Coordinates of C-alpha atoms and ligand atoms in Angstrom, one line a residue:
X1436 CA 132.1 142.7 104.7
X1437 CA 131.0 139.4 106.1
X1438 CA 130.9 135.7 106.2
X1439 CA 128.1 133.2 105.4
X1440 CA 126.9 131.5 108.6
X1441 CA 125.6 128.0 108.5
X1442 CA 123.7 126.8 111.5
X1443 CA 122.6 123.3 112.6
X1444 CA 121.5 121.6 115.8
X1445 CA 124.6 119.5 115.5
X1446 CA 126.7 117.8 112.8
X1447 CA 124.0 117.3 110.2
X1448 CA 124.3 120.7 108.7
X1449 CA 127.8 119.8 107.6
X1450 CA 126.1 117.9 104.7
X1451 CA 124.5 121.2 103.7
X1452 CA 127.8 123.1 104.2
X1453 CA 129.6 120.5 102.1
X1454 CA 127.1 120.8 99.3
X1455 CA 127.4 124.7 99.4
X1456 CA 131.2 124.7 99.5
X1457 CA 131.4 122.4 96.5
X1458 CA 129.4 124.8 94.4
X1459 CA 130.5 128.1 96.0
X1460 CA 134.0 127.5 97.4
X1461 CA 135.1 131.1 97.0
X1462 CA 133.1 132.5 100.0
X1463 CA 134.1 132.5 103.7
X1464 CA 131.9 130.4 106.0
X1465 CA 131.3 130.0 109.7
X1466 CA 129.6 126.8 110.8
X1467 CA 127.9 126.6 114.1
X1468 CA 126.6 123.4 115.6
X1469 CA 124.5 123.5 118.8
X1470 CA 125.9 120.0 119.8
X1471 CA 125.3 120.6 123.5
X1472 CA 121.5 120.8 122.9
X1473 CA 121.0 118.5 120.0
X1474 CA 118.7 116.9 118.9
X1475 CA 116.1 119.6 118.1
X1476 CA 113.8 117.1 116.3
X1477 CA 111.8 116.2 119.4
X1478 CA 111.7 119.7 121.0
X1479 CA 108.7 122.1 121.0
X1480 CA 108.2 125.0 118.7
X1481 CA 109.0 127.6 121.4
X1482 CA 112.3 125.9 122.4
X1483 CA 113.5 125.4 118.8
X1484 CA 112.7 129.1 118.2
X1485 CA 114.6 130.2 121.3
X1486 CA 117.7 128.1 120.6
X1487 CA 117.7 129.0 116.9
X1488 CA 117.4 132.7 117.5
X1489 CA 120.3 132.5 120.0
X1490 CA 122.4 130.9 117.3
X1491 CA 121.4 133.4 114.6
X1492 CA 122.2 136.3 117.0
X1493 CA 125.6 134.8 117.7
X1494 CA 126.4 134.4 114.0
X1495 CA 125.3 138.0 113.3
X1496 CA 127.6 139.1 116.1
X1497 CA 130.4 137.1 114.5
X1498 CA 130.0 139.1 111.3
X1499 CA 127.6 137.1 109.2
X1500 CA 125.1 139.3 107.2
X1501 CA 123.6 136.0 105.8
X1502 CA 122.7 132.9 107.8
X1503 CA 121.5 129.6 106.4
X1504 CA 119.5 127.4 108.8
X1505 CA 121.0 124.2 107.6
X1506 CA 118.7 122.3 109.8
X1507 CA 115.2 121.1 108.7
X1508 CA 113.8 121.2 112.2
X1509 CA 115.0 124.8 112.8
X1510 CA 113.8 125.8 109.3
X1511 CA 110.4 124.2 109.9
X1512 CA 109.9 125.6 113.4
X1513 CA 111.8 128.9 113.7
X1514 CA 112.6 130.4 110.3
X1515 CA 109.2 132.1 109.6
X1516 CA 109.1 133.8 113.1
X1517 CA 112.7 135.0 112.7
X1518 CA 112.1 136.4 109.2
X1519 CA 108.8 138.0 110.0
X1520 CA 109.2 139.1 113.6
X1521 CA 112.8 139.3 114.6
X1522 CA 114.6 140.6 111.5
X1523 CA 112.4 143.6 110.6
X1524 CA 112.8 145.1 114.0
X1525 CA 116.3 144.0 115.1
X1526 CA 118.4 143.3 112.1
X1527 CA 116.7 144.7 108.9
X1528 CA 119.9 144.5 106.9
X1529 CA 120.6 140.8 107.6
X1530 CA 119.1 137.7 106.0
X1531 CA 118.2 134.3 107.3
X1532 CA 117.4 131.5 104.8
X1533 CA 116.2 127.9 105.4
X1534 CA 116.4 124.6 103.6
X1535 CA 112.7 123.6 103.2
X1536 CA 111.6 126.0 100.5
X1537 CA 114.6 125.3 98.1
X1538 CA 114.0 121.5 98.6
X1539 CA 110.3 121.9 97.9
X1540 CA 111.0 123.9 94.8
X1541 CA 113.2 121.2 93.3
X1542 CA 111.1 118.1 94.3
X1543 CA 108.1 119.2 92.2
X1544 CA 110.3 119.3 89.2
X1545 CA 111.7 115.8 89.8
X1546 CA 108.5 113.9 90.6
X1547 CA 106.5 112.4 87.7
X1548 CA 103.6 111.0 89.7
X1549 CA 103.3 114.1 91.9
X1550 CA 103.3 111.6 94.9
X1551 CA 106.1 112.7 97.2
X1552 CA 107.4 111.2 100.4
X1553 CA 109.2 113.0 103.2
X1554 CA 111.5 111.4 105.7
X1555 CA 112.5 113.7 108.5
X1556 CA 112.5 114.1 112.3
X1557 CA 109.3 114.0 114.3
X1558 CA 109.3 117.8 114.6
X1559 CA 109.7 118.5 110.9
X1560 CA 106.9 115.9 110.0
X1561 CA 104.6 117.3 112.7
X1562 CA 105.1 120.9 111.5
X1563 CA 103.8 119.9 108.1
X1564 CA 106.2 122.4 106.6
X1565 CA 107.1 120.3 103.6
X1566 CA 103.5 119.4 102.8
X1567 CA 102.4 123.1 103.0
X1568 CA 105.4 124.4 101.0
X1569 CA 105.1 121.7 98.2
X1570 CA 101.3 122.1 97.9
X1571 CA 101.7 125.8 97.6
X1572 CA 104.2 125.5 94.8
X1573 CA 102.7 122.4 93.1
X1574 CA 98.9 122.2 93.8
X1575 CA 97.5 118.8 93.4
X1576 CA 100.5 116.9 94.6
X1577 CA 100.2 114.3 97.3
X1578 CA 102.7 114.4 100.1
X1579 CA 103.1 111.9 102.9
X1580 CA 105.7 112.0 105.7
X1581 CA 107.3 109.5 107.9
X1582 CA 109.3 110.4 111.0
X1583 CA 112.5 108.3 111.5
X1584 CA 113.4 108.7 115.2
X1585 CA 116.3 106.3 115.1
X1586 CA 118.1 107.7 112.1
X1587 CA 119.8 110.7 113.7
X1588 CA 121.0 108.6 116.7
X1589 CA 122.4 106.0 114.2
X1590 CA 124.4 108.7 112.5
X1591 CA 125.4 110.6 115.7
X1592 CA 126.7 107.3 117.1
X1593 CA 128.6 106.3 114.0
X1594 CA 126.4 103.3 113.4
X1595 CA 125.1 104.4 110.0
X1596 CA 127.1 101.9 108.0
X1597 CA 126.9 99.0 110.4
X1598 CA 124.5 96.1 110.0
X1599 CA 122.2 97.3 112.9
X1600 CA 121.2 100.3 110.8
X1601 CA 119.6 98.1 108.1
X1602 CA 116.5 97.2 110.3
X1603 CA 115.6 100.9 111.0
X1604 CA 116.2 102.1 107.4
X1605 CA 114.2 99.3 105.9
X1606 CA 111.4 99.8 108.5
X1607 CA 111.0 103.5 107.9
X1608 CA 111.1 103.2 104.1
X1609 CA 108.4 100.4 104.2
X1610 CA 106.2 102.5 106.5
X1611 CA 106.5 105.5 104.1
X1612 CA 105.8 103.5 101.0
X1613 CA 102.8 101.7 102.7
X1614 CA 101.2 105.2 103.2
X1615 CA 101.3 105.8 99.4
X1616 CA 102.7 103.2 97.0
X1617 CA 102.6 105.8 94.2
X1618 CA 105.5 107.8 95.7
X1619 CA 108.2 108.2 93.1
X1620 CA 110.4 110.8 94.9
X1621 CA 111.5 110.9 98.5
X1622 CA 113.0 114.0 100.2
X1623 CA 115.6 113.3 102.8
X1624 CA 114.3 116.1 105.0
X1625 CA 116.9 115.9 107.7
X1626 CA 120.5 116.9 107.4
X1627 CA 121.9 113.6 108.9
X1628 CA 120.2 111.3 106.5
X1629 CA 122.6 111.6 103.5
X1630 CA 125.0 109.5 105.6
X1631 CA 122.6 106.6 105.4
X1632 CA 122.3 106.8 101.6
X1633 CA 124.1 103.5 101.0
X1634 CA 121.6 101.7 103.2
X1635 CA 118.6 103.7 101.9
X1636 CA 119.5 102.7 98.3
X1637 CA 119.5 99.0 99.3
X1638 CA 115.9 99.1 100.4
X1639 CA 114.5 101.7 98.1
X1640 CA 111.7 100.3 95.8
X1641 CA 112.8 100.4 92.1
X1642 CA 112.1 103.6 90.3
X1643 CA 111.9 105.7 93.4
X1644 CA 114.3 108.7 93.6
X1645 CA 115.9 110.1 96.7
X1646 CA 116.8 113.7 97.1
X1647 CA 119.7 114.6 99.5
X1648 CA 119.5 118.4 100.0
X1649 CA 123.1 119.7 100.0
X1650 CA 123.4 120.2 96.2
X1651 CA 120.0 121.9 95.9
X1652 CA 120.5 124.3 98.8
X1653 CA 123.8 125.3 97.1
X1654 CA 122.1 125.9 93.7
X1655 CA 119.4 127.9 95.5
X1656 CA 122.0 130.0 97.4
X1657 CA 123.9 130.7 94.2
X1658 CA 120.6 131.9 92.6
X1659 CA 119.8 134.0 95.7
X1660 CA 123.2 135.7 95.6
X1661 CA 122.8 136.4 91.8
X1662 CA 119.4 138.0 92.5
X1663 CA 120.8 140.0 95.5
X1664 CA 124.0 141.6 94.3
X1665 CA 123.9 144.0 97.4
X1666 CA 124.2 140.9 99.7
X1667 CA 126.8 139.3 97.4
X1668 CA 129.0 142.4 97.7
X1669 CA 128.9 142.3 101.4
X1670 CA 130.4 138.7 101.5
X1671 CA 134.2 138.2 101.7
X1672 CA 135.7 135.7 99.3
X1673 CA 138.7 134.1 101.0
X1674 CA 137.6 130.5 100.7
X1675 CA 137.9 129.8 104.5
X1676 CA 135.7 127.9 106.9
X1677 CA 135.6 128.3 110.7
X1678 CA 133.8 125.8 112.9
X1679 CA 132.2 126.5 116.2
X1680 CA 130.3 124.1 118.5
X1681 CA 128.5 124.4 121.9
X1682 CA 130.0 121.1 123.0
X1683 CA 133.5 119.7 123.1
X1684 CA 135.7 121.0 120.3
X1685 CA 137.7 117.8 120.3
X1686 CA 134.6 115.6 119.8
X1687 CA 133.3 118.0 117.1
X1688 CA 136.6 117.7 115.2
X1689 CA 136.5 113.9 115.4
X1690 CA 132.8 113.5 114.3
X1691 CA 133.0 116.3 111.6
X1692 CA 135.5 114.2 109.6
X1693 CA 132.6 111.7 109.0
X1694 CA 130.5 114.3 107.4
X1695 CA 133.3 116.3 105.6
X1696 CA 135.9 113.6 104.8
X1697 CA 138.6 116.1 105.9
X1698 CA 140.3 117.2 109.1
X1699 CA 139.2 120.4 110.6
X1700 CA 139.7 122.4 113.8
X1701 CA 136.8 123.7 115.9
X1702 CA 136.3 126.1 118.8
X1703 CA 133.8 125.9 121.6
X1704 CA 131.3 128.7 122.3
X1705 CA 128.2 129.2 124.4
X1706 CA 124.8 130.4 123.3
X1707 CA 122.4 132.3 125.5
Ligands
DGL795 N1 119.6 118.7 111.9 C1 118.3 118.2 112.2 C2 117.4 118.3 111.0 O1 117.8 118.5 109.9 C3 118.3 116.8 112.7 C4 118.9 116.6 114.1 C5 118.0 117.1 115.3 O2 117.0 116.5 115.6 O3 118.5 118.0 115.9 O4 116.2 118.1 111.1

């Protein structure tokens, strides 16, 4: 019997956990944020893989048969290697899922022009993961990406609803739309970005839709568990969530309330 693990480089994955728990409140969850080593967005493939694998192993050791990489950067840079190289040899009965494929699946259904924009960290944009995944599912679509290096720091520093954020949000949206004015759907391909939604909506051109990921990851997970009753049976259903961070538990508790709108307690752990 086990718990669903949700991993992120920091706080951002809490937007994914929030979406999942709203749809699937009955399961037990463990959230792990690698706050001591965030951000992952500017790190190399090798380092993101190494850190992500450490987190996955820890969540397995804590009793999670299923781990969601609730981090776009980790999903883009580490998921495939974990699924194809690590799991078959070391943990064939466990599963690790990411956030890019479920987001790509839904975006093709929502876009009418087939012109899709991706806003994400530098690492996710450089990996081209969204572009490849969407083109595979919806051949003929046009995908352009824009890295938003200031958006994660704005959220992490609690500046996301302050006037200073306006400049950076407007600037990145303009740069994205300048690449392809036919874009009608934008993926928020970073877990922190939903906190900037109020600002994003202010500067979004008319008729362009924005996709925060949480709800779609939840629908996709629900579908996965329906298709995999063996995994579903291994999951406990007590409706609890435990929080772990690699940085200060007190700081995590304070910041997490921004993402979850509720008070929580957290424990500090180390990854290696
Ligand atoms: N959670 C990461 C993501 O979704 C953003 C933060 C980071 O750069 O670590 O891409």
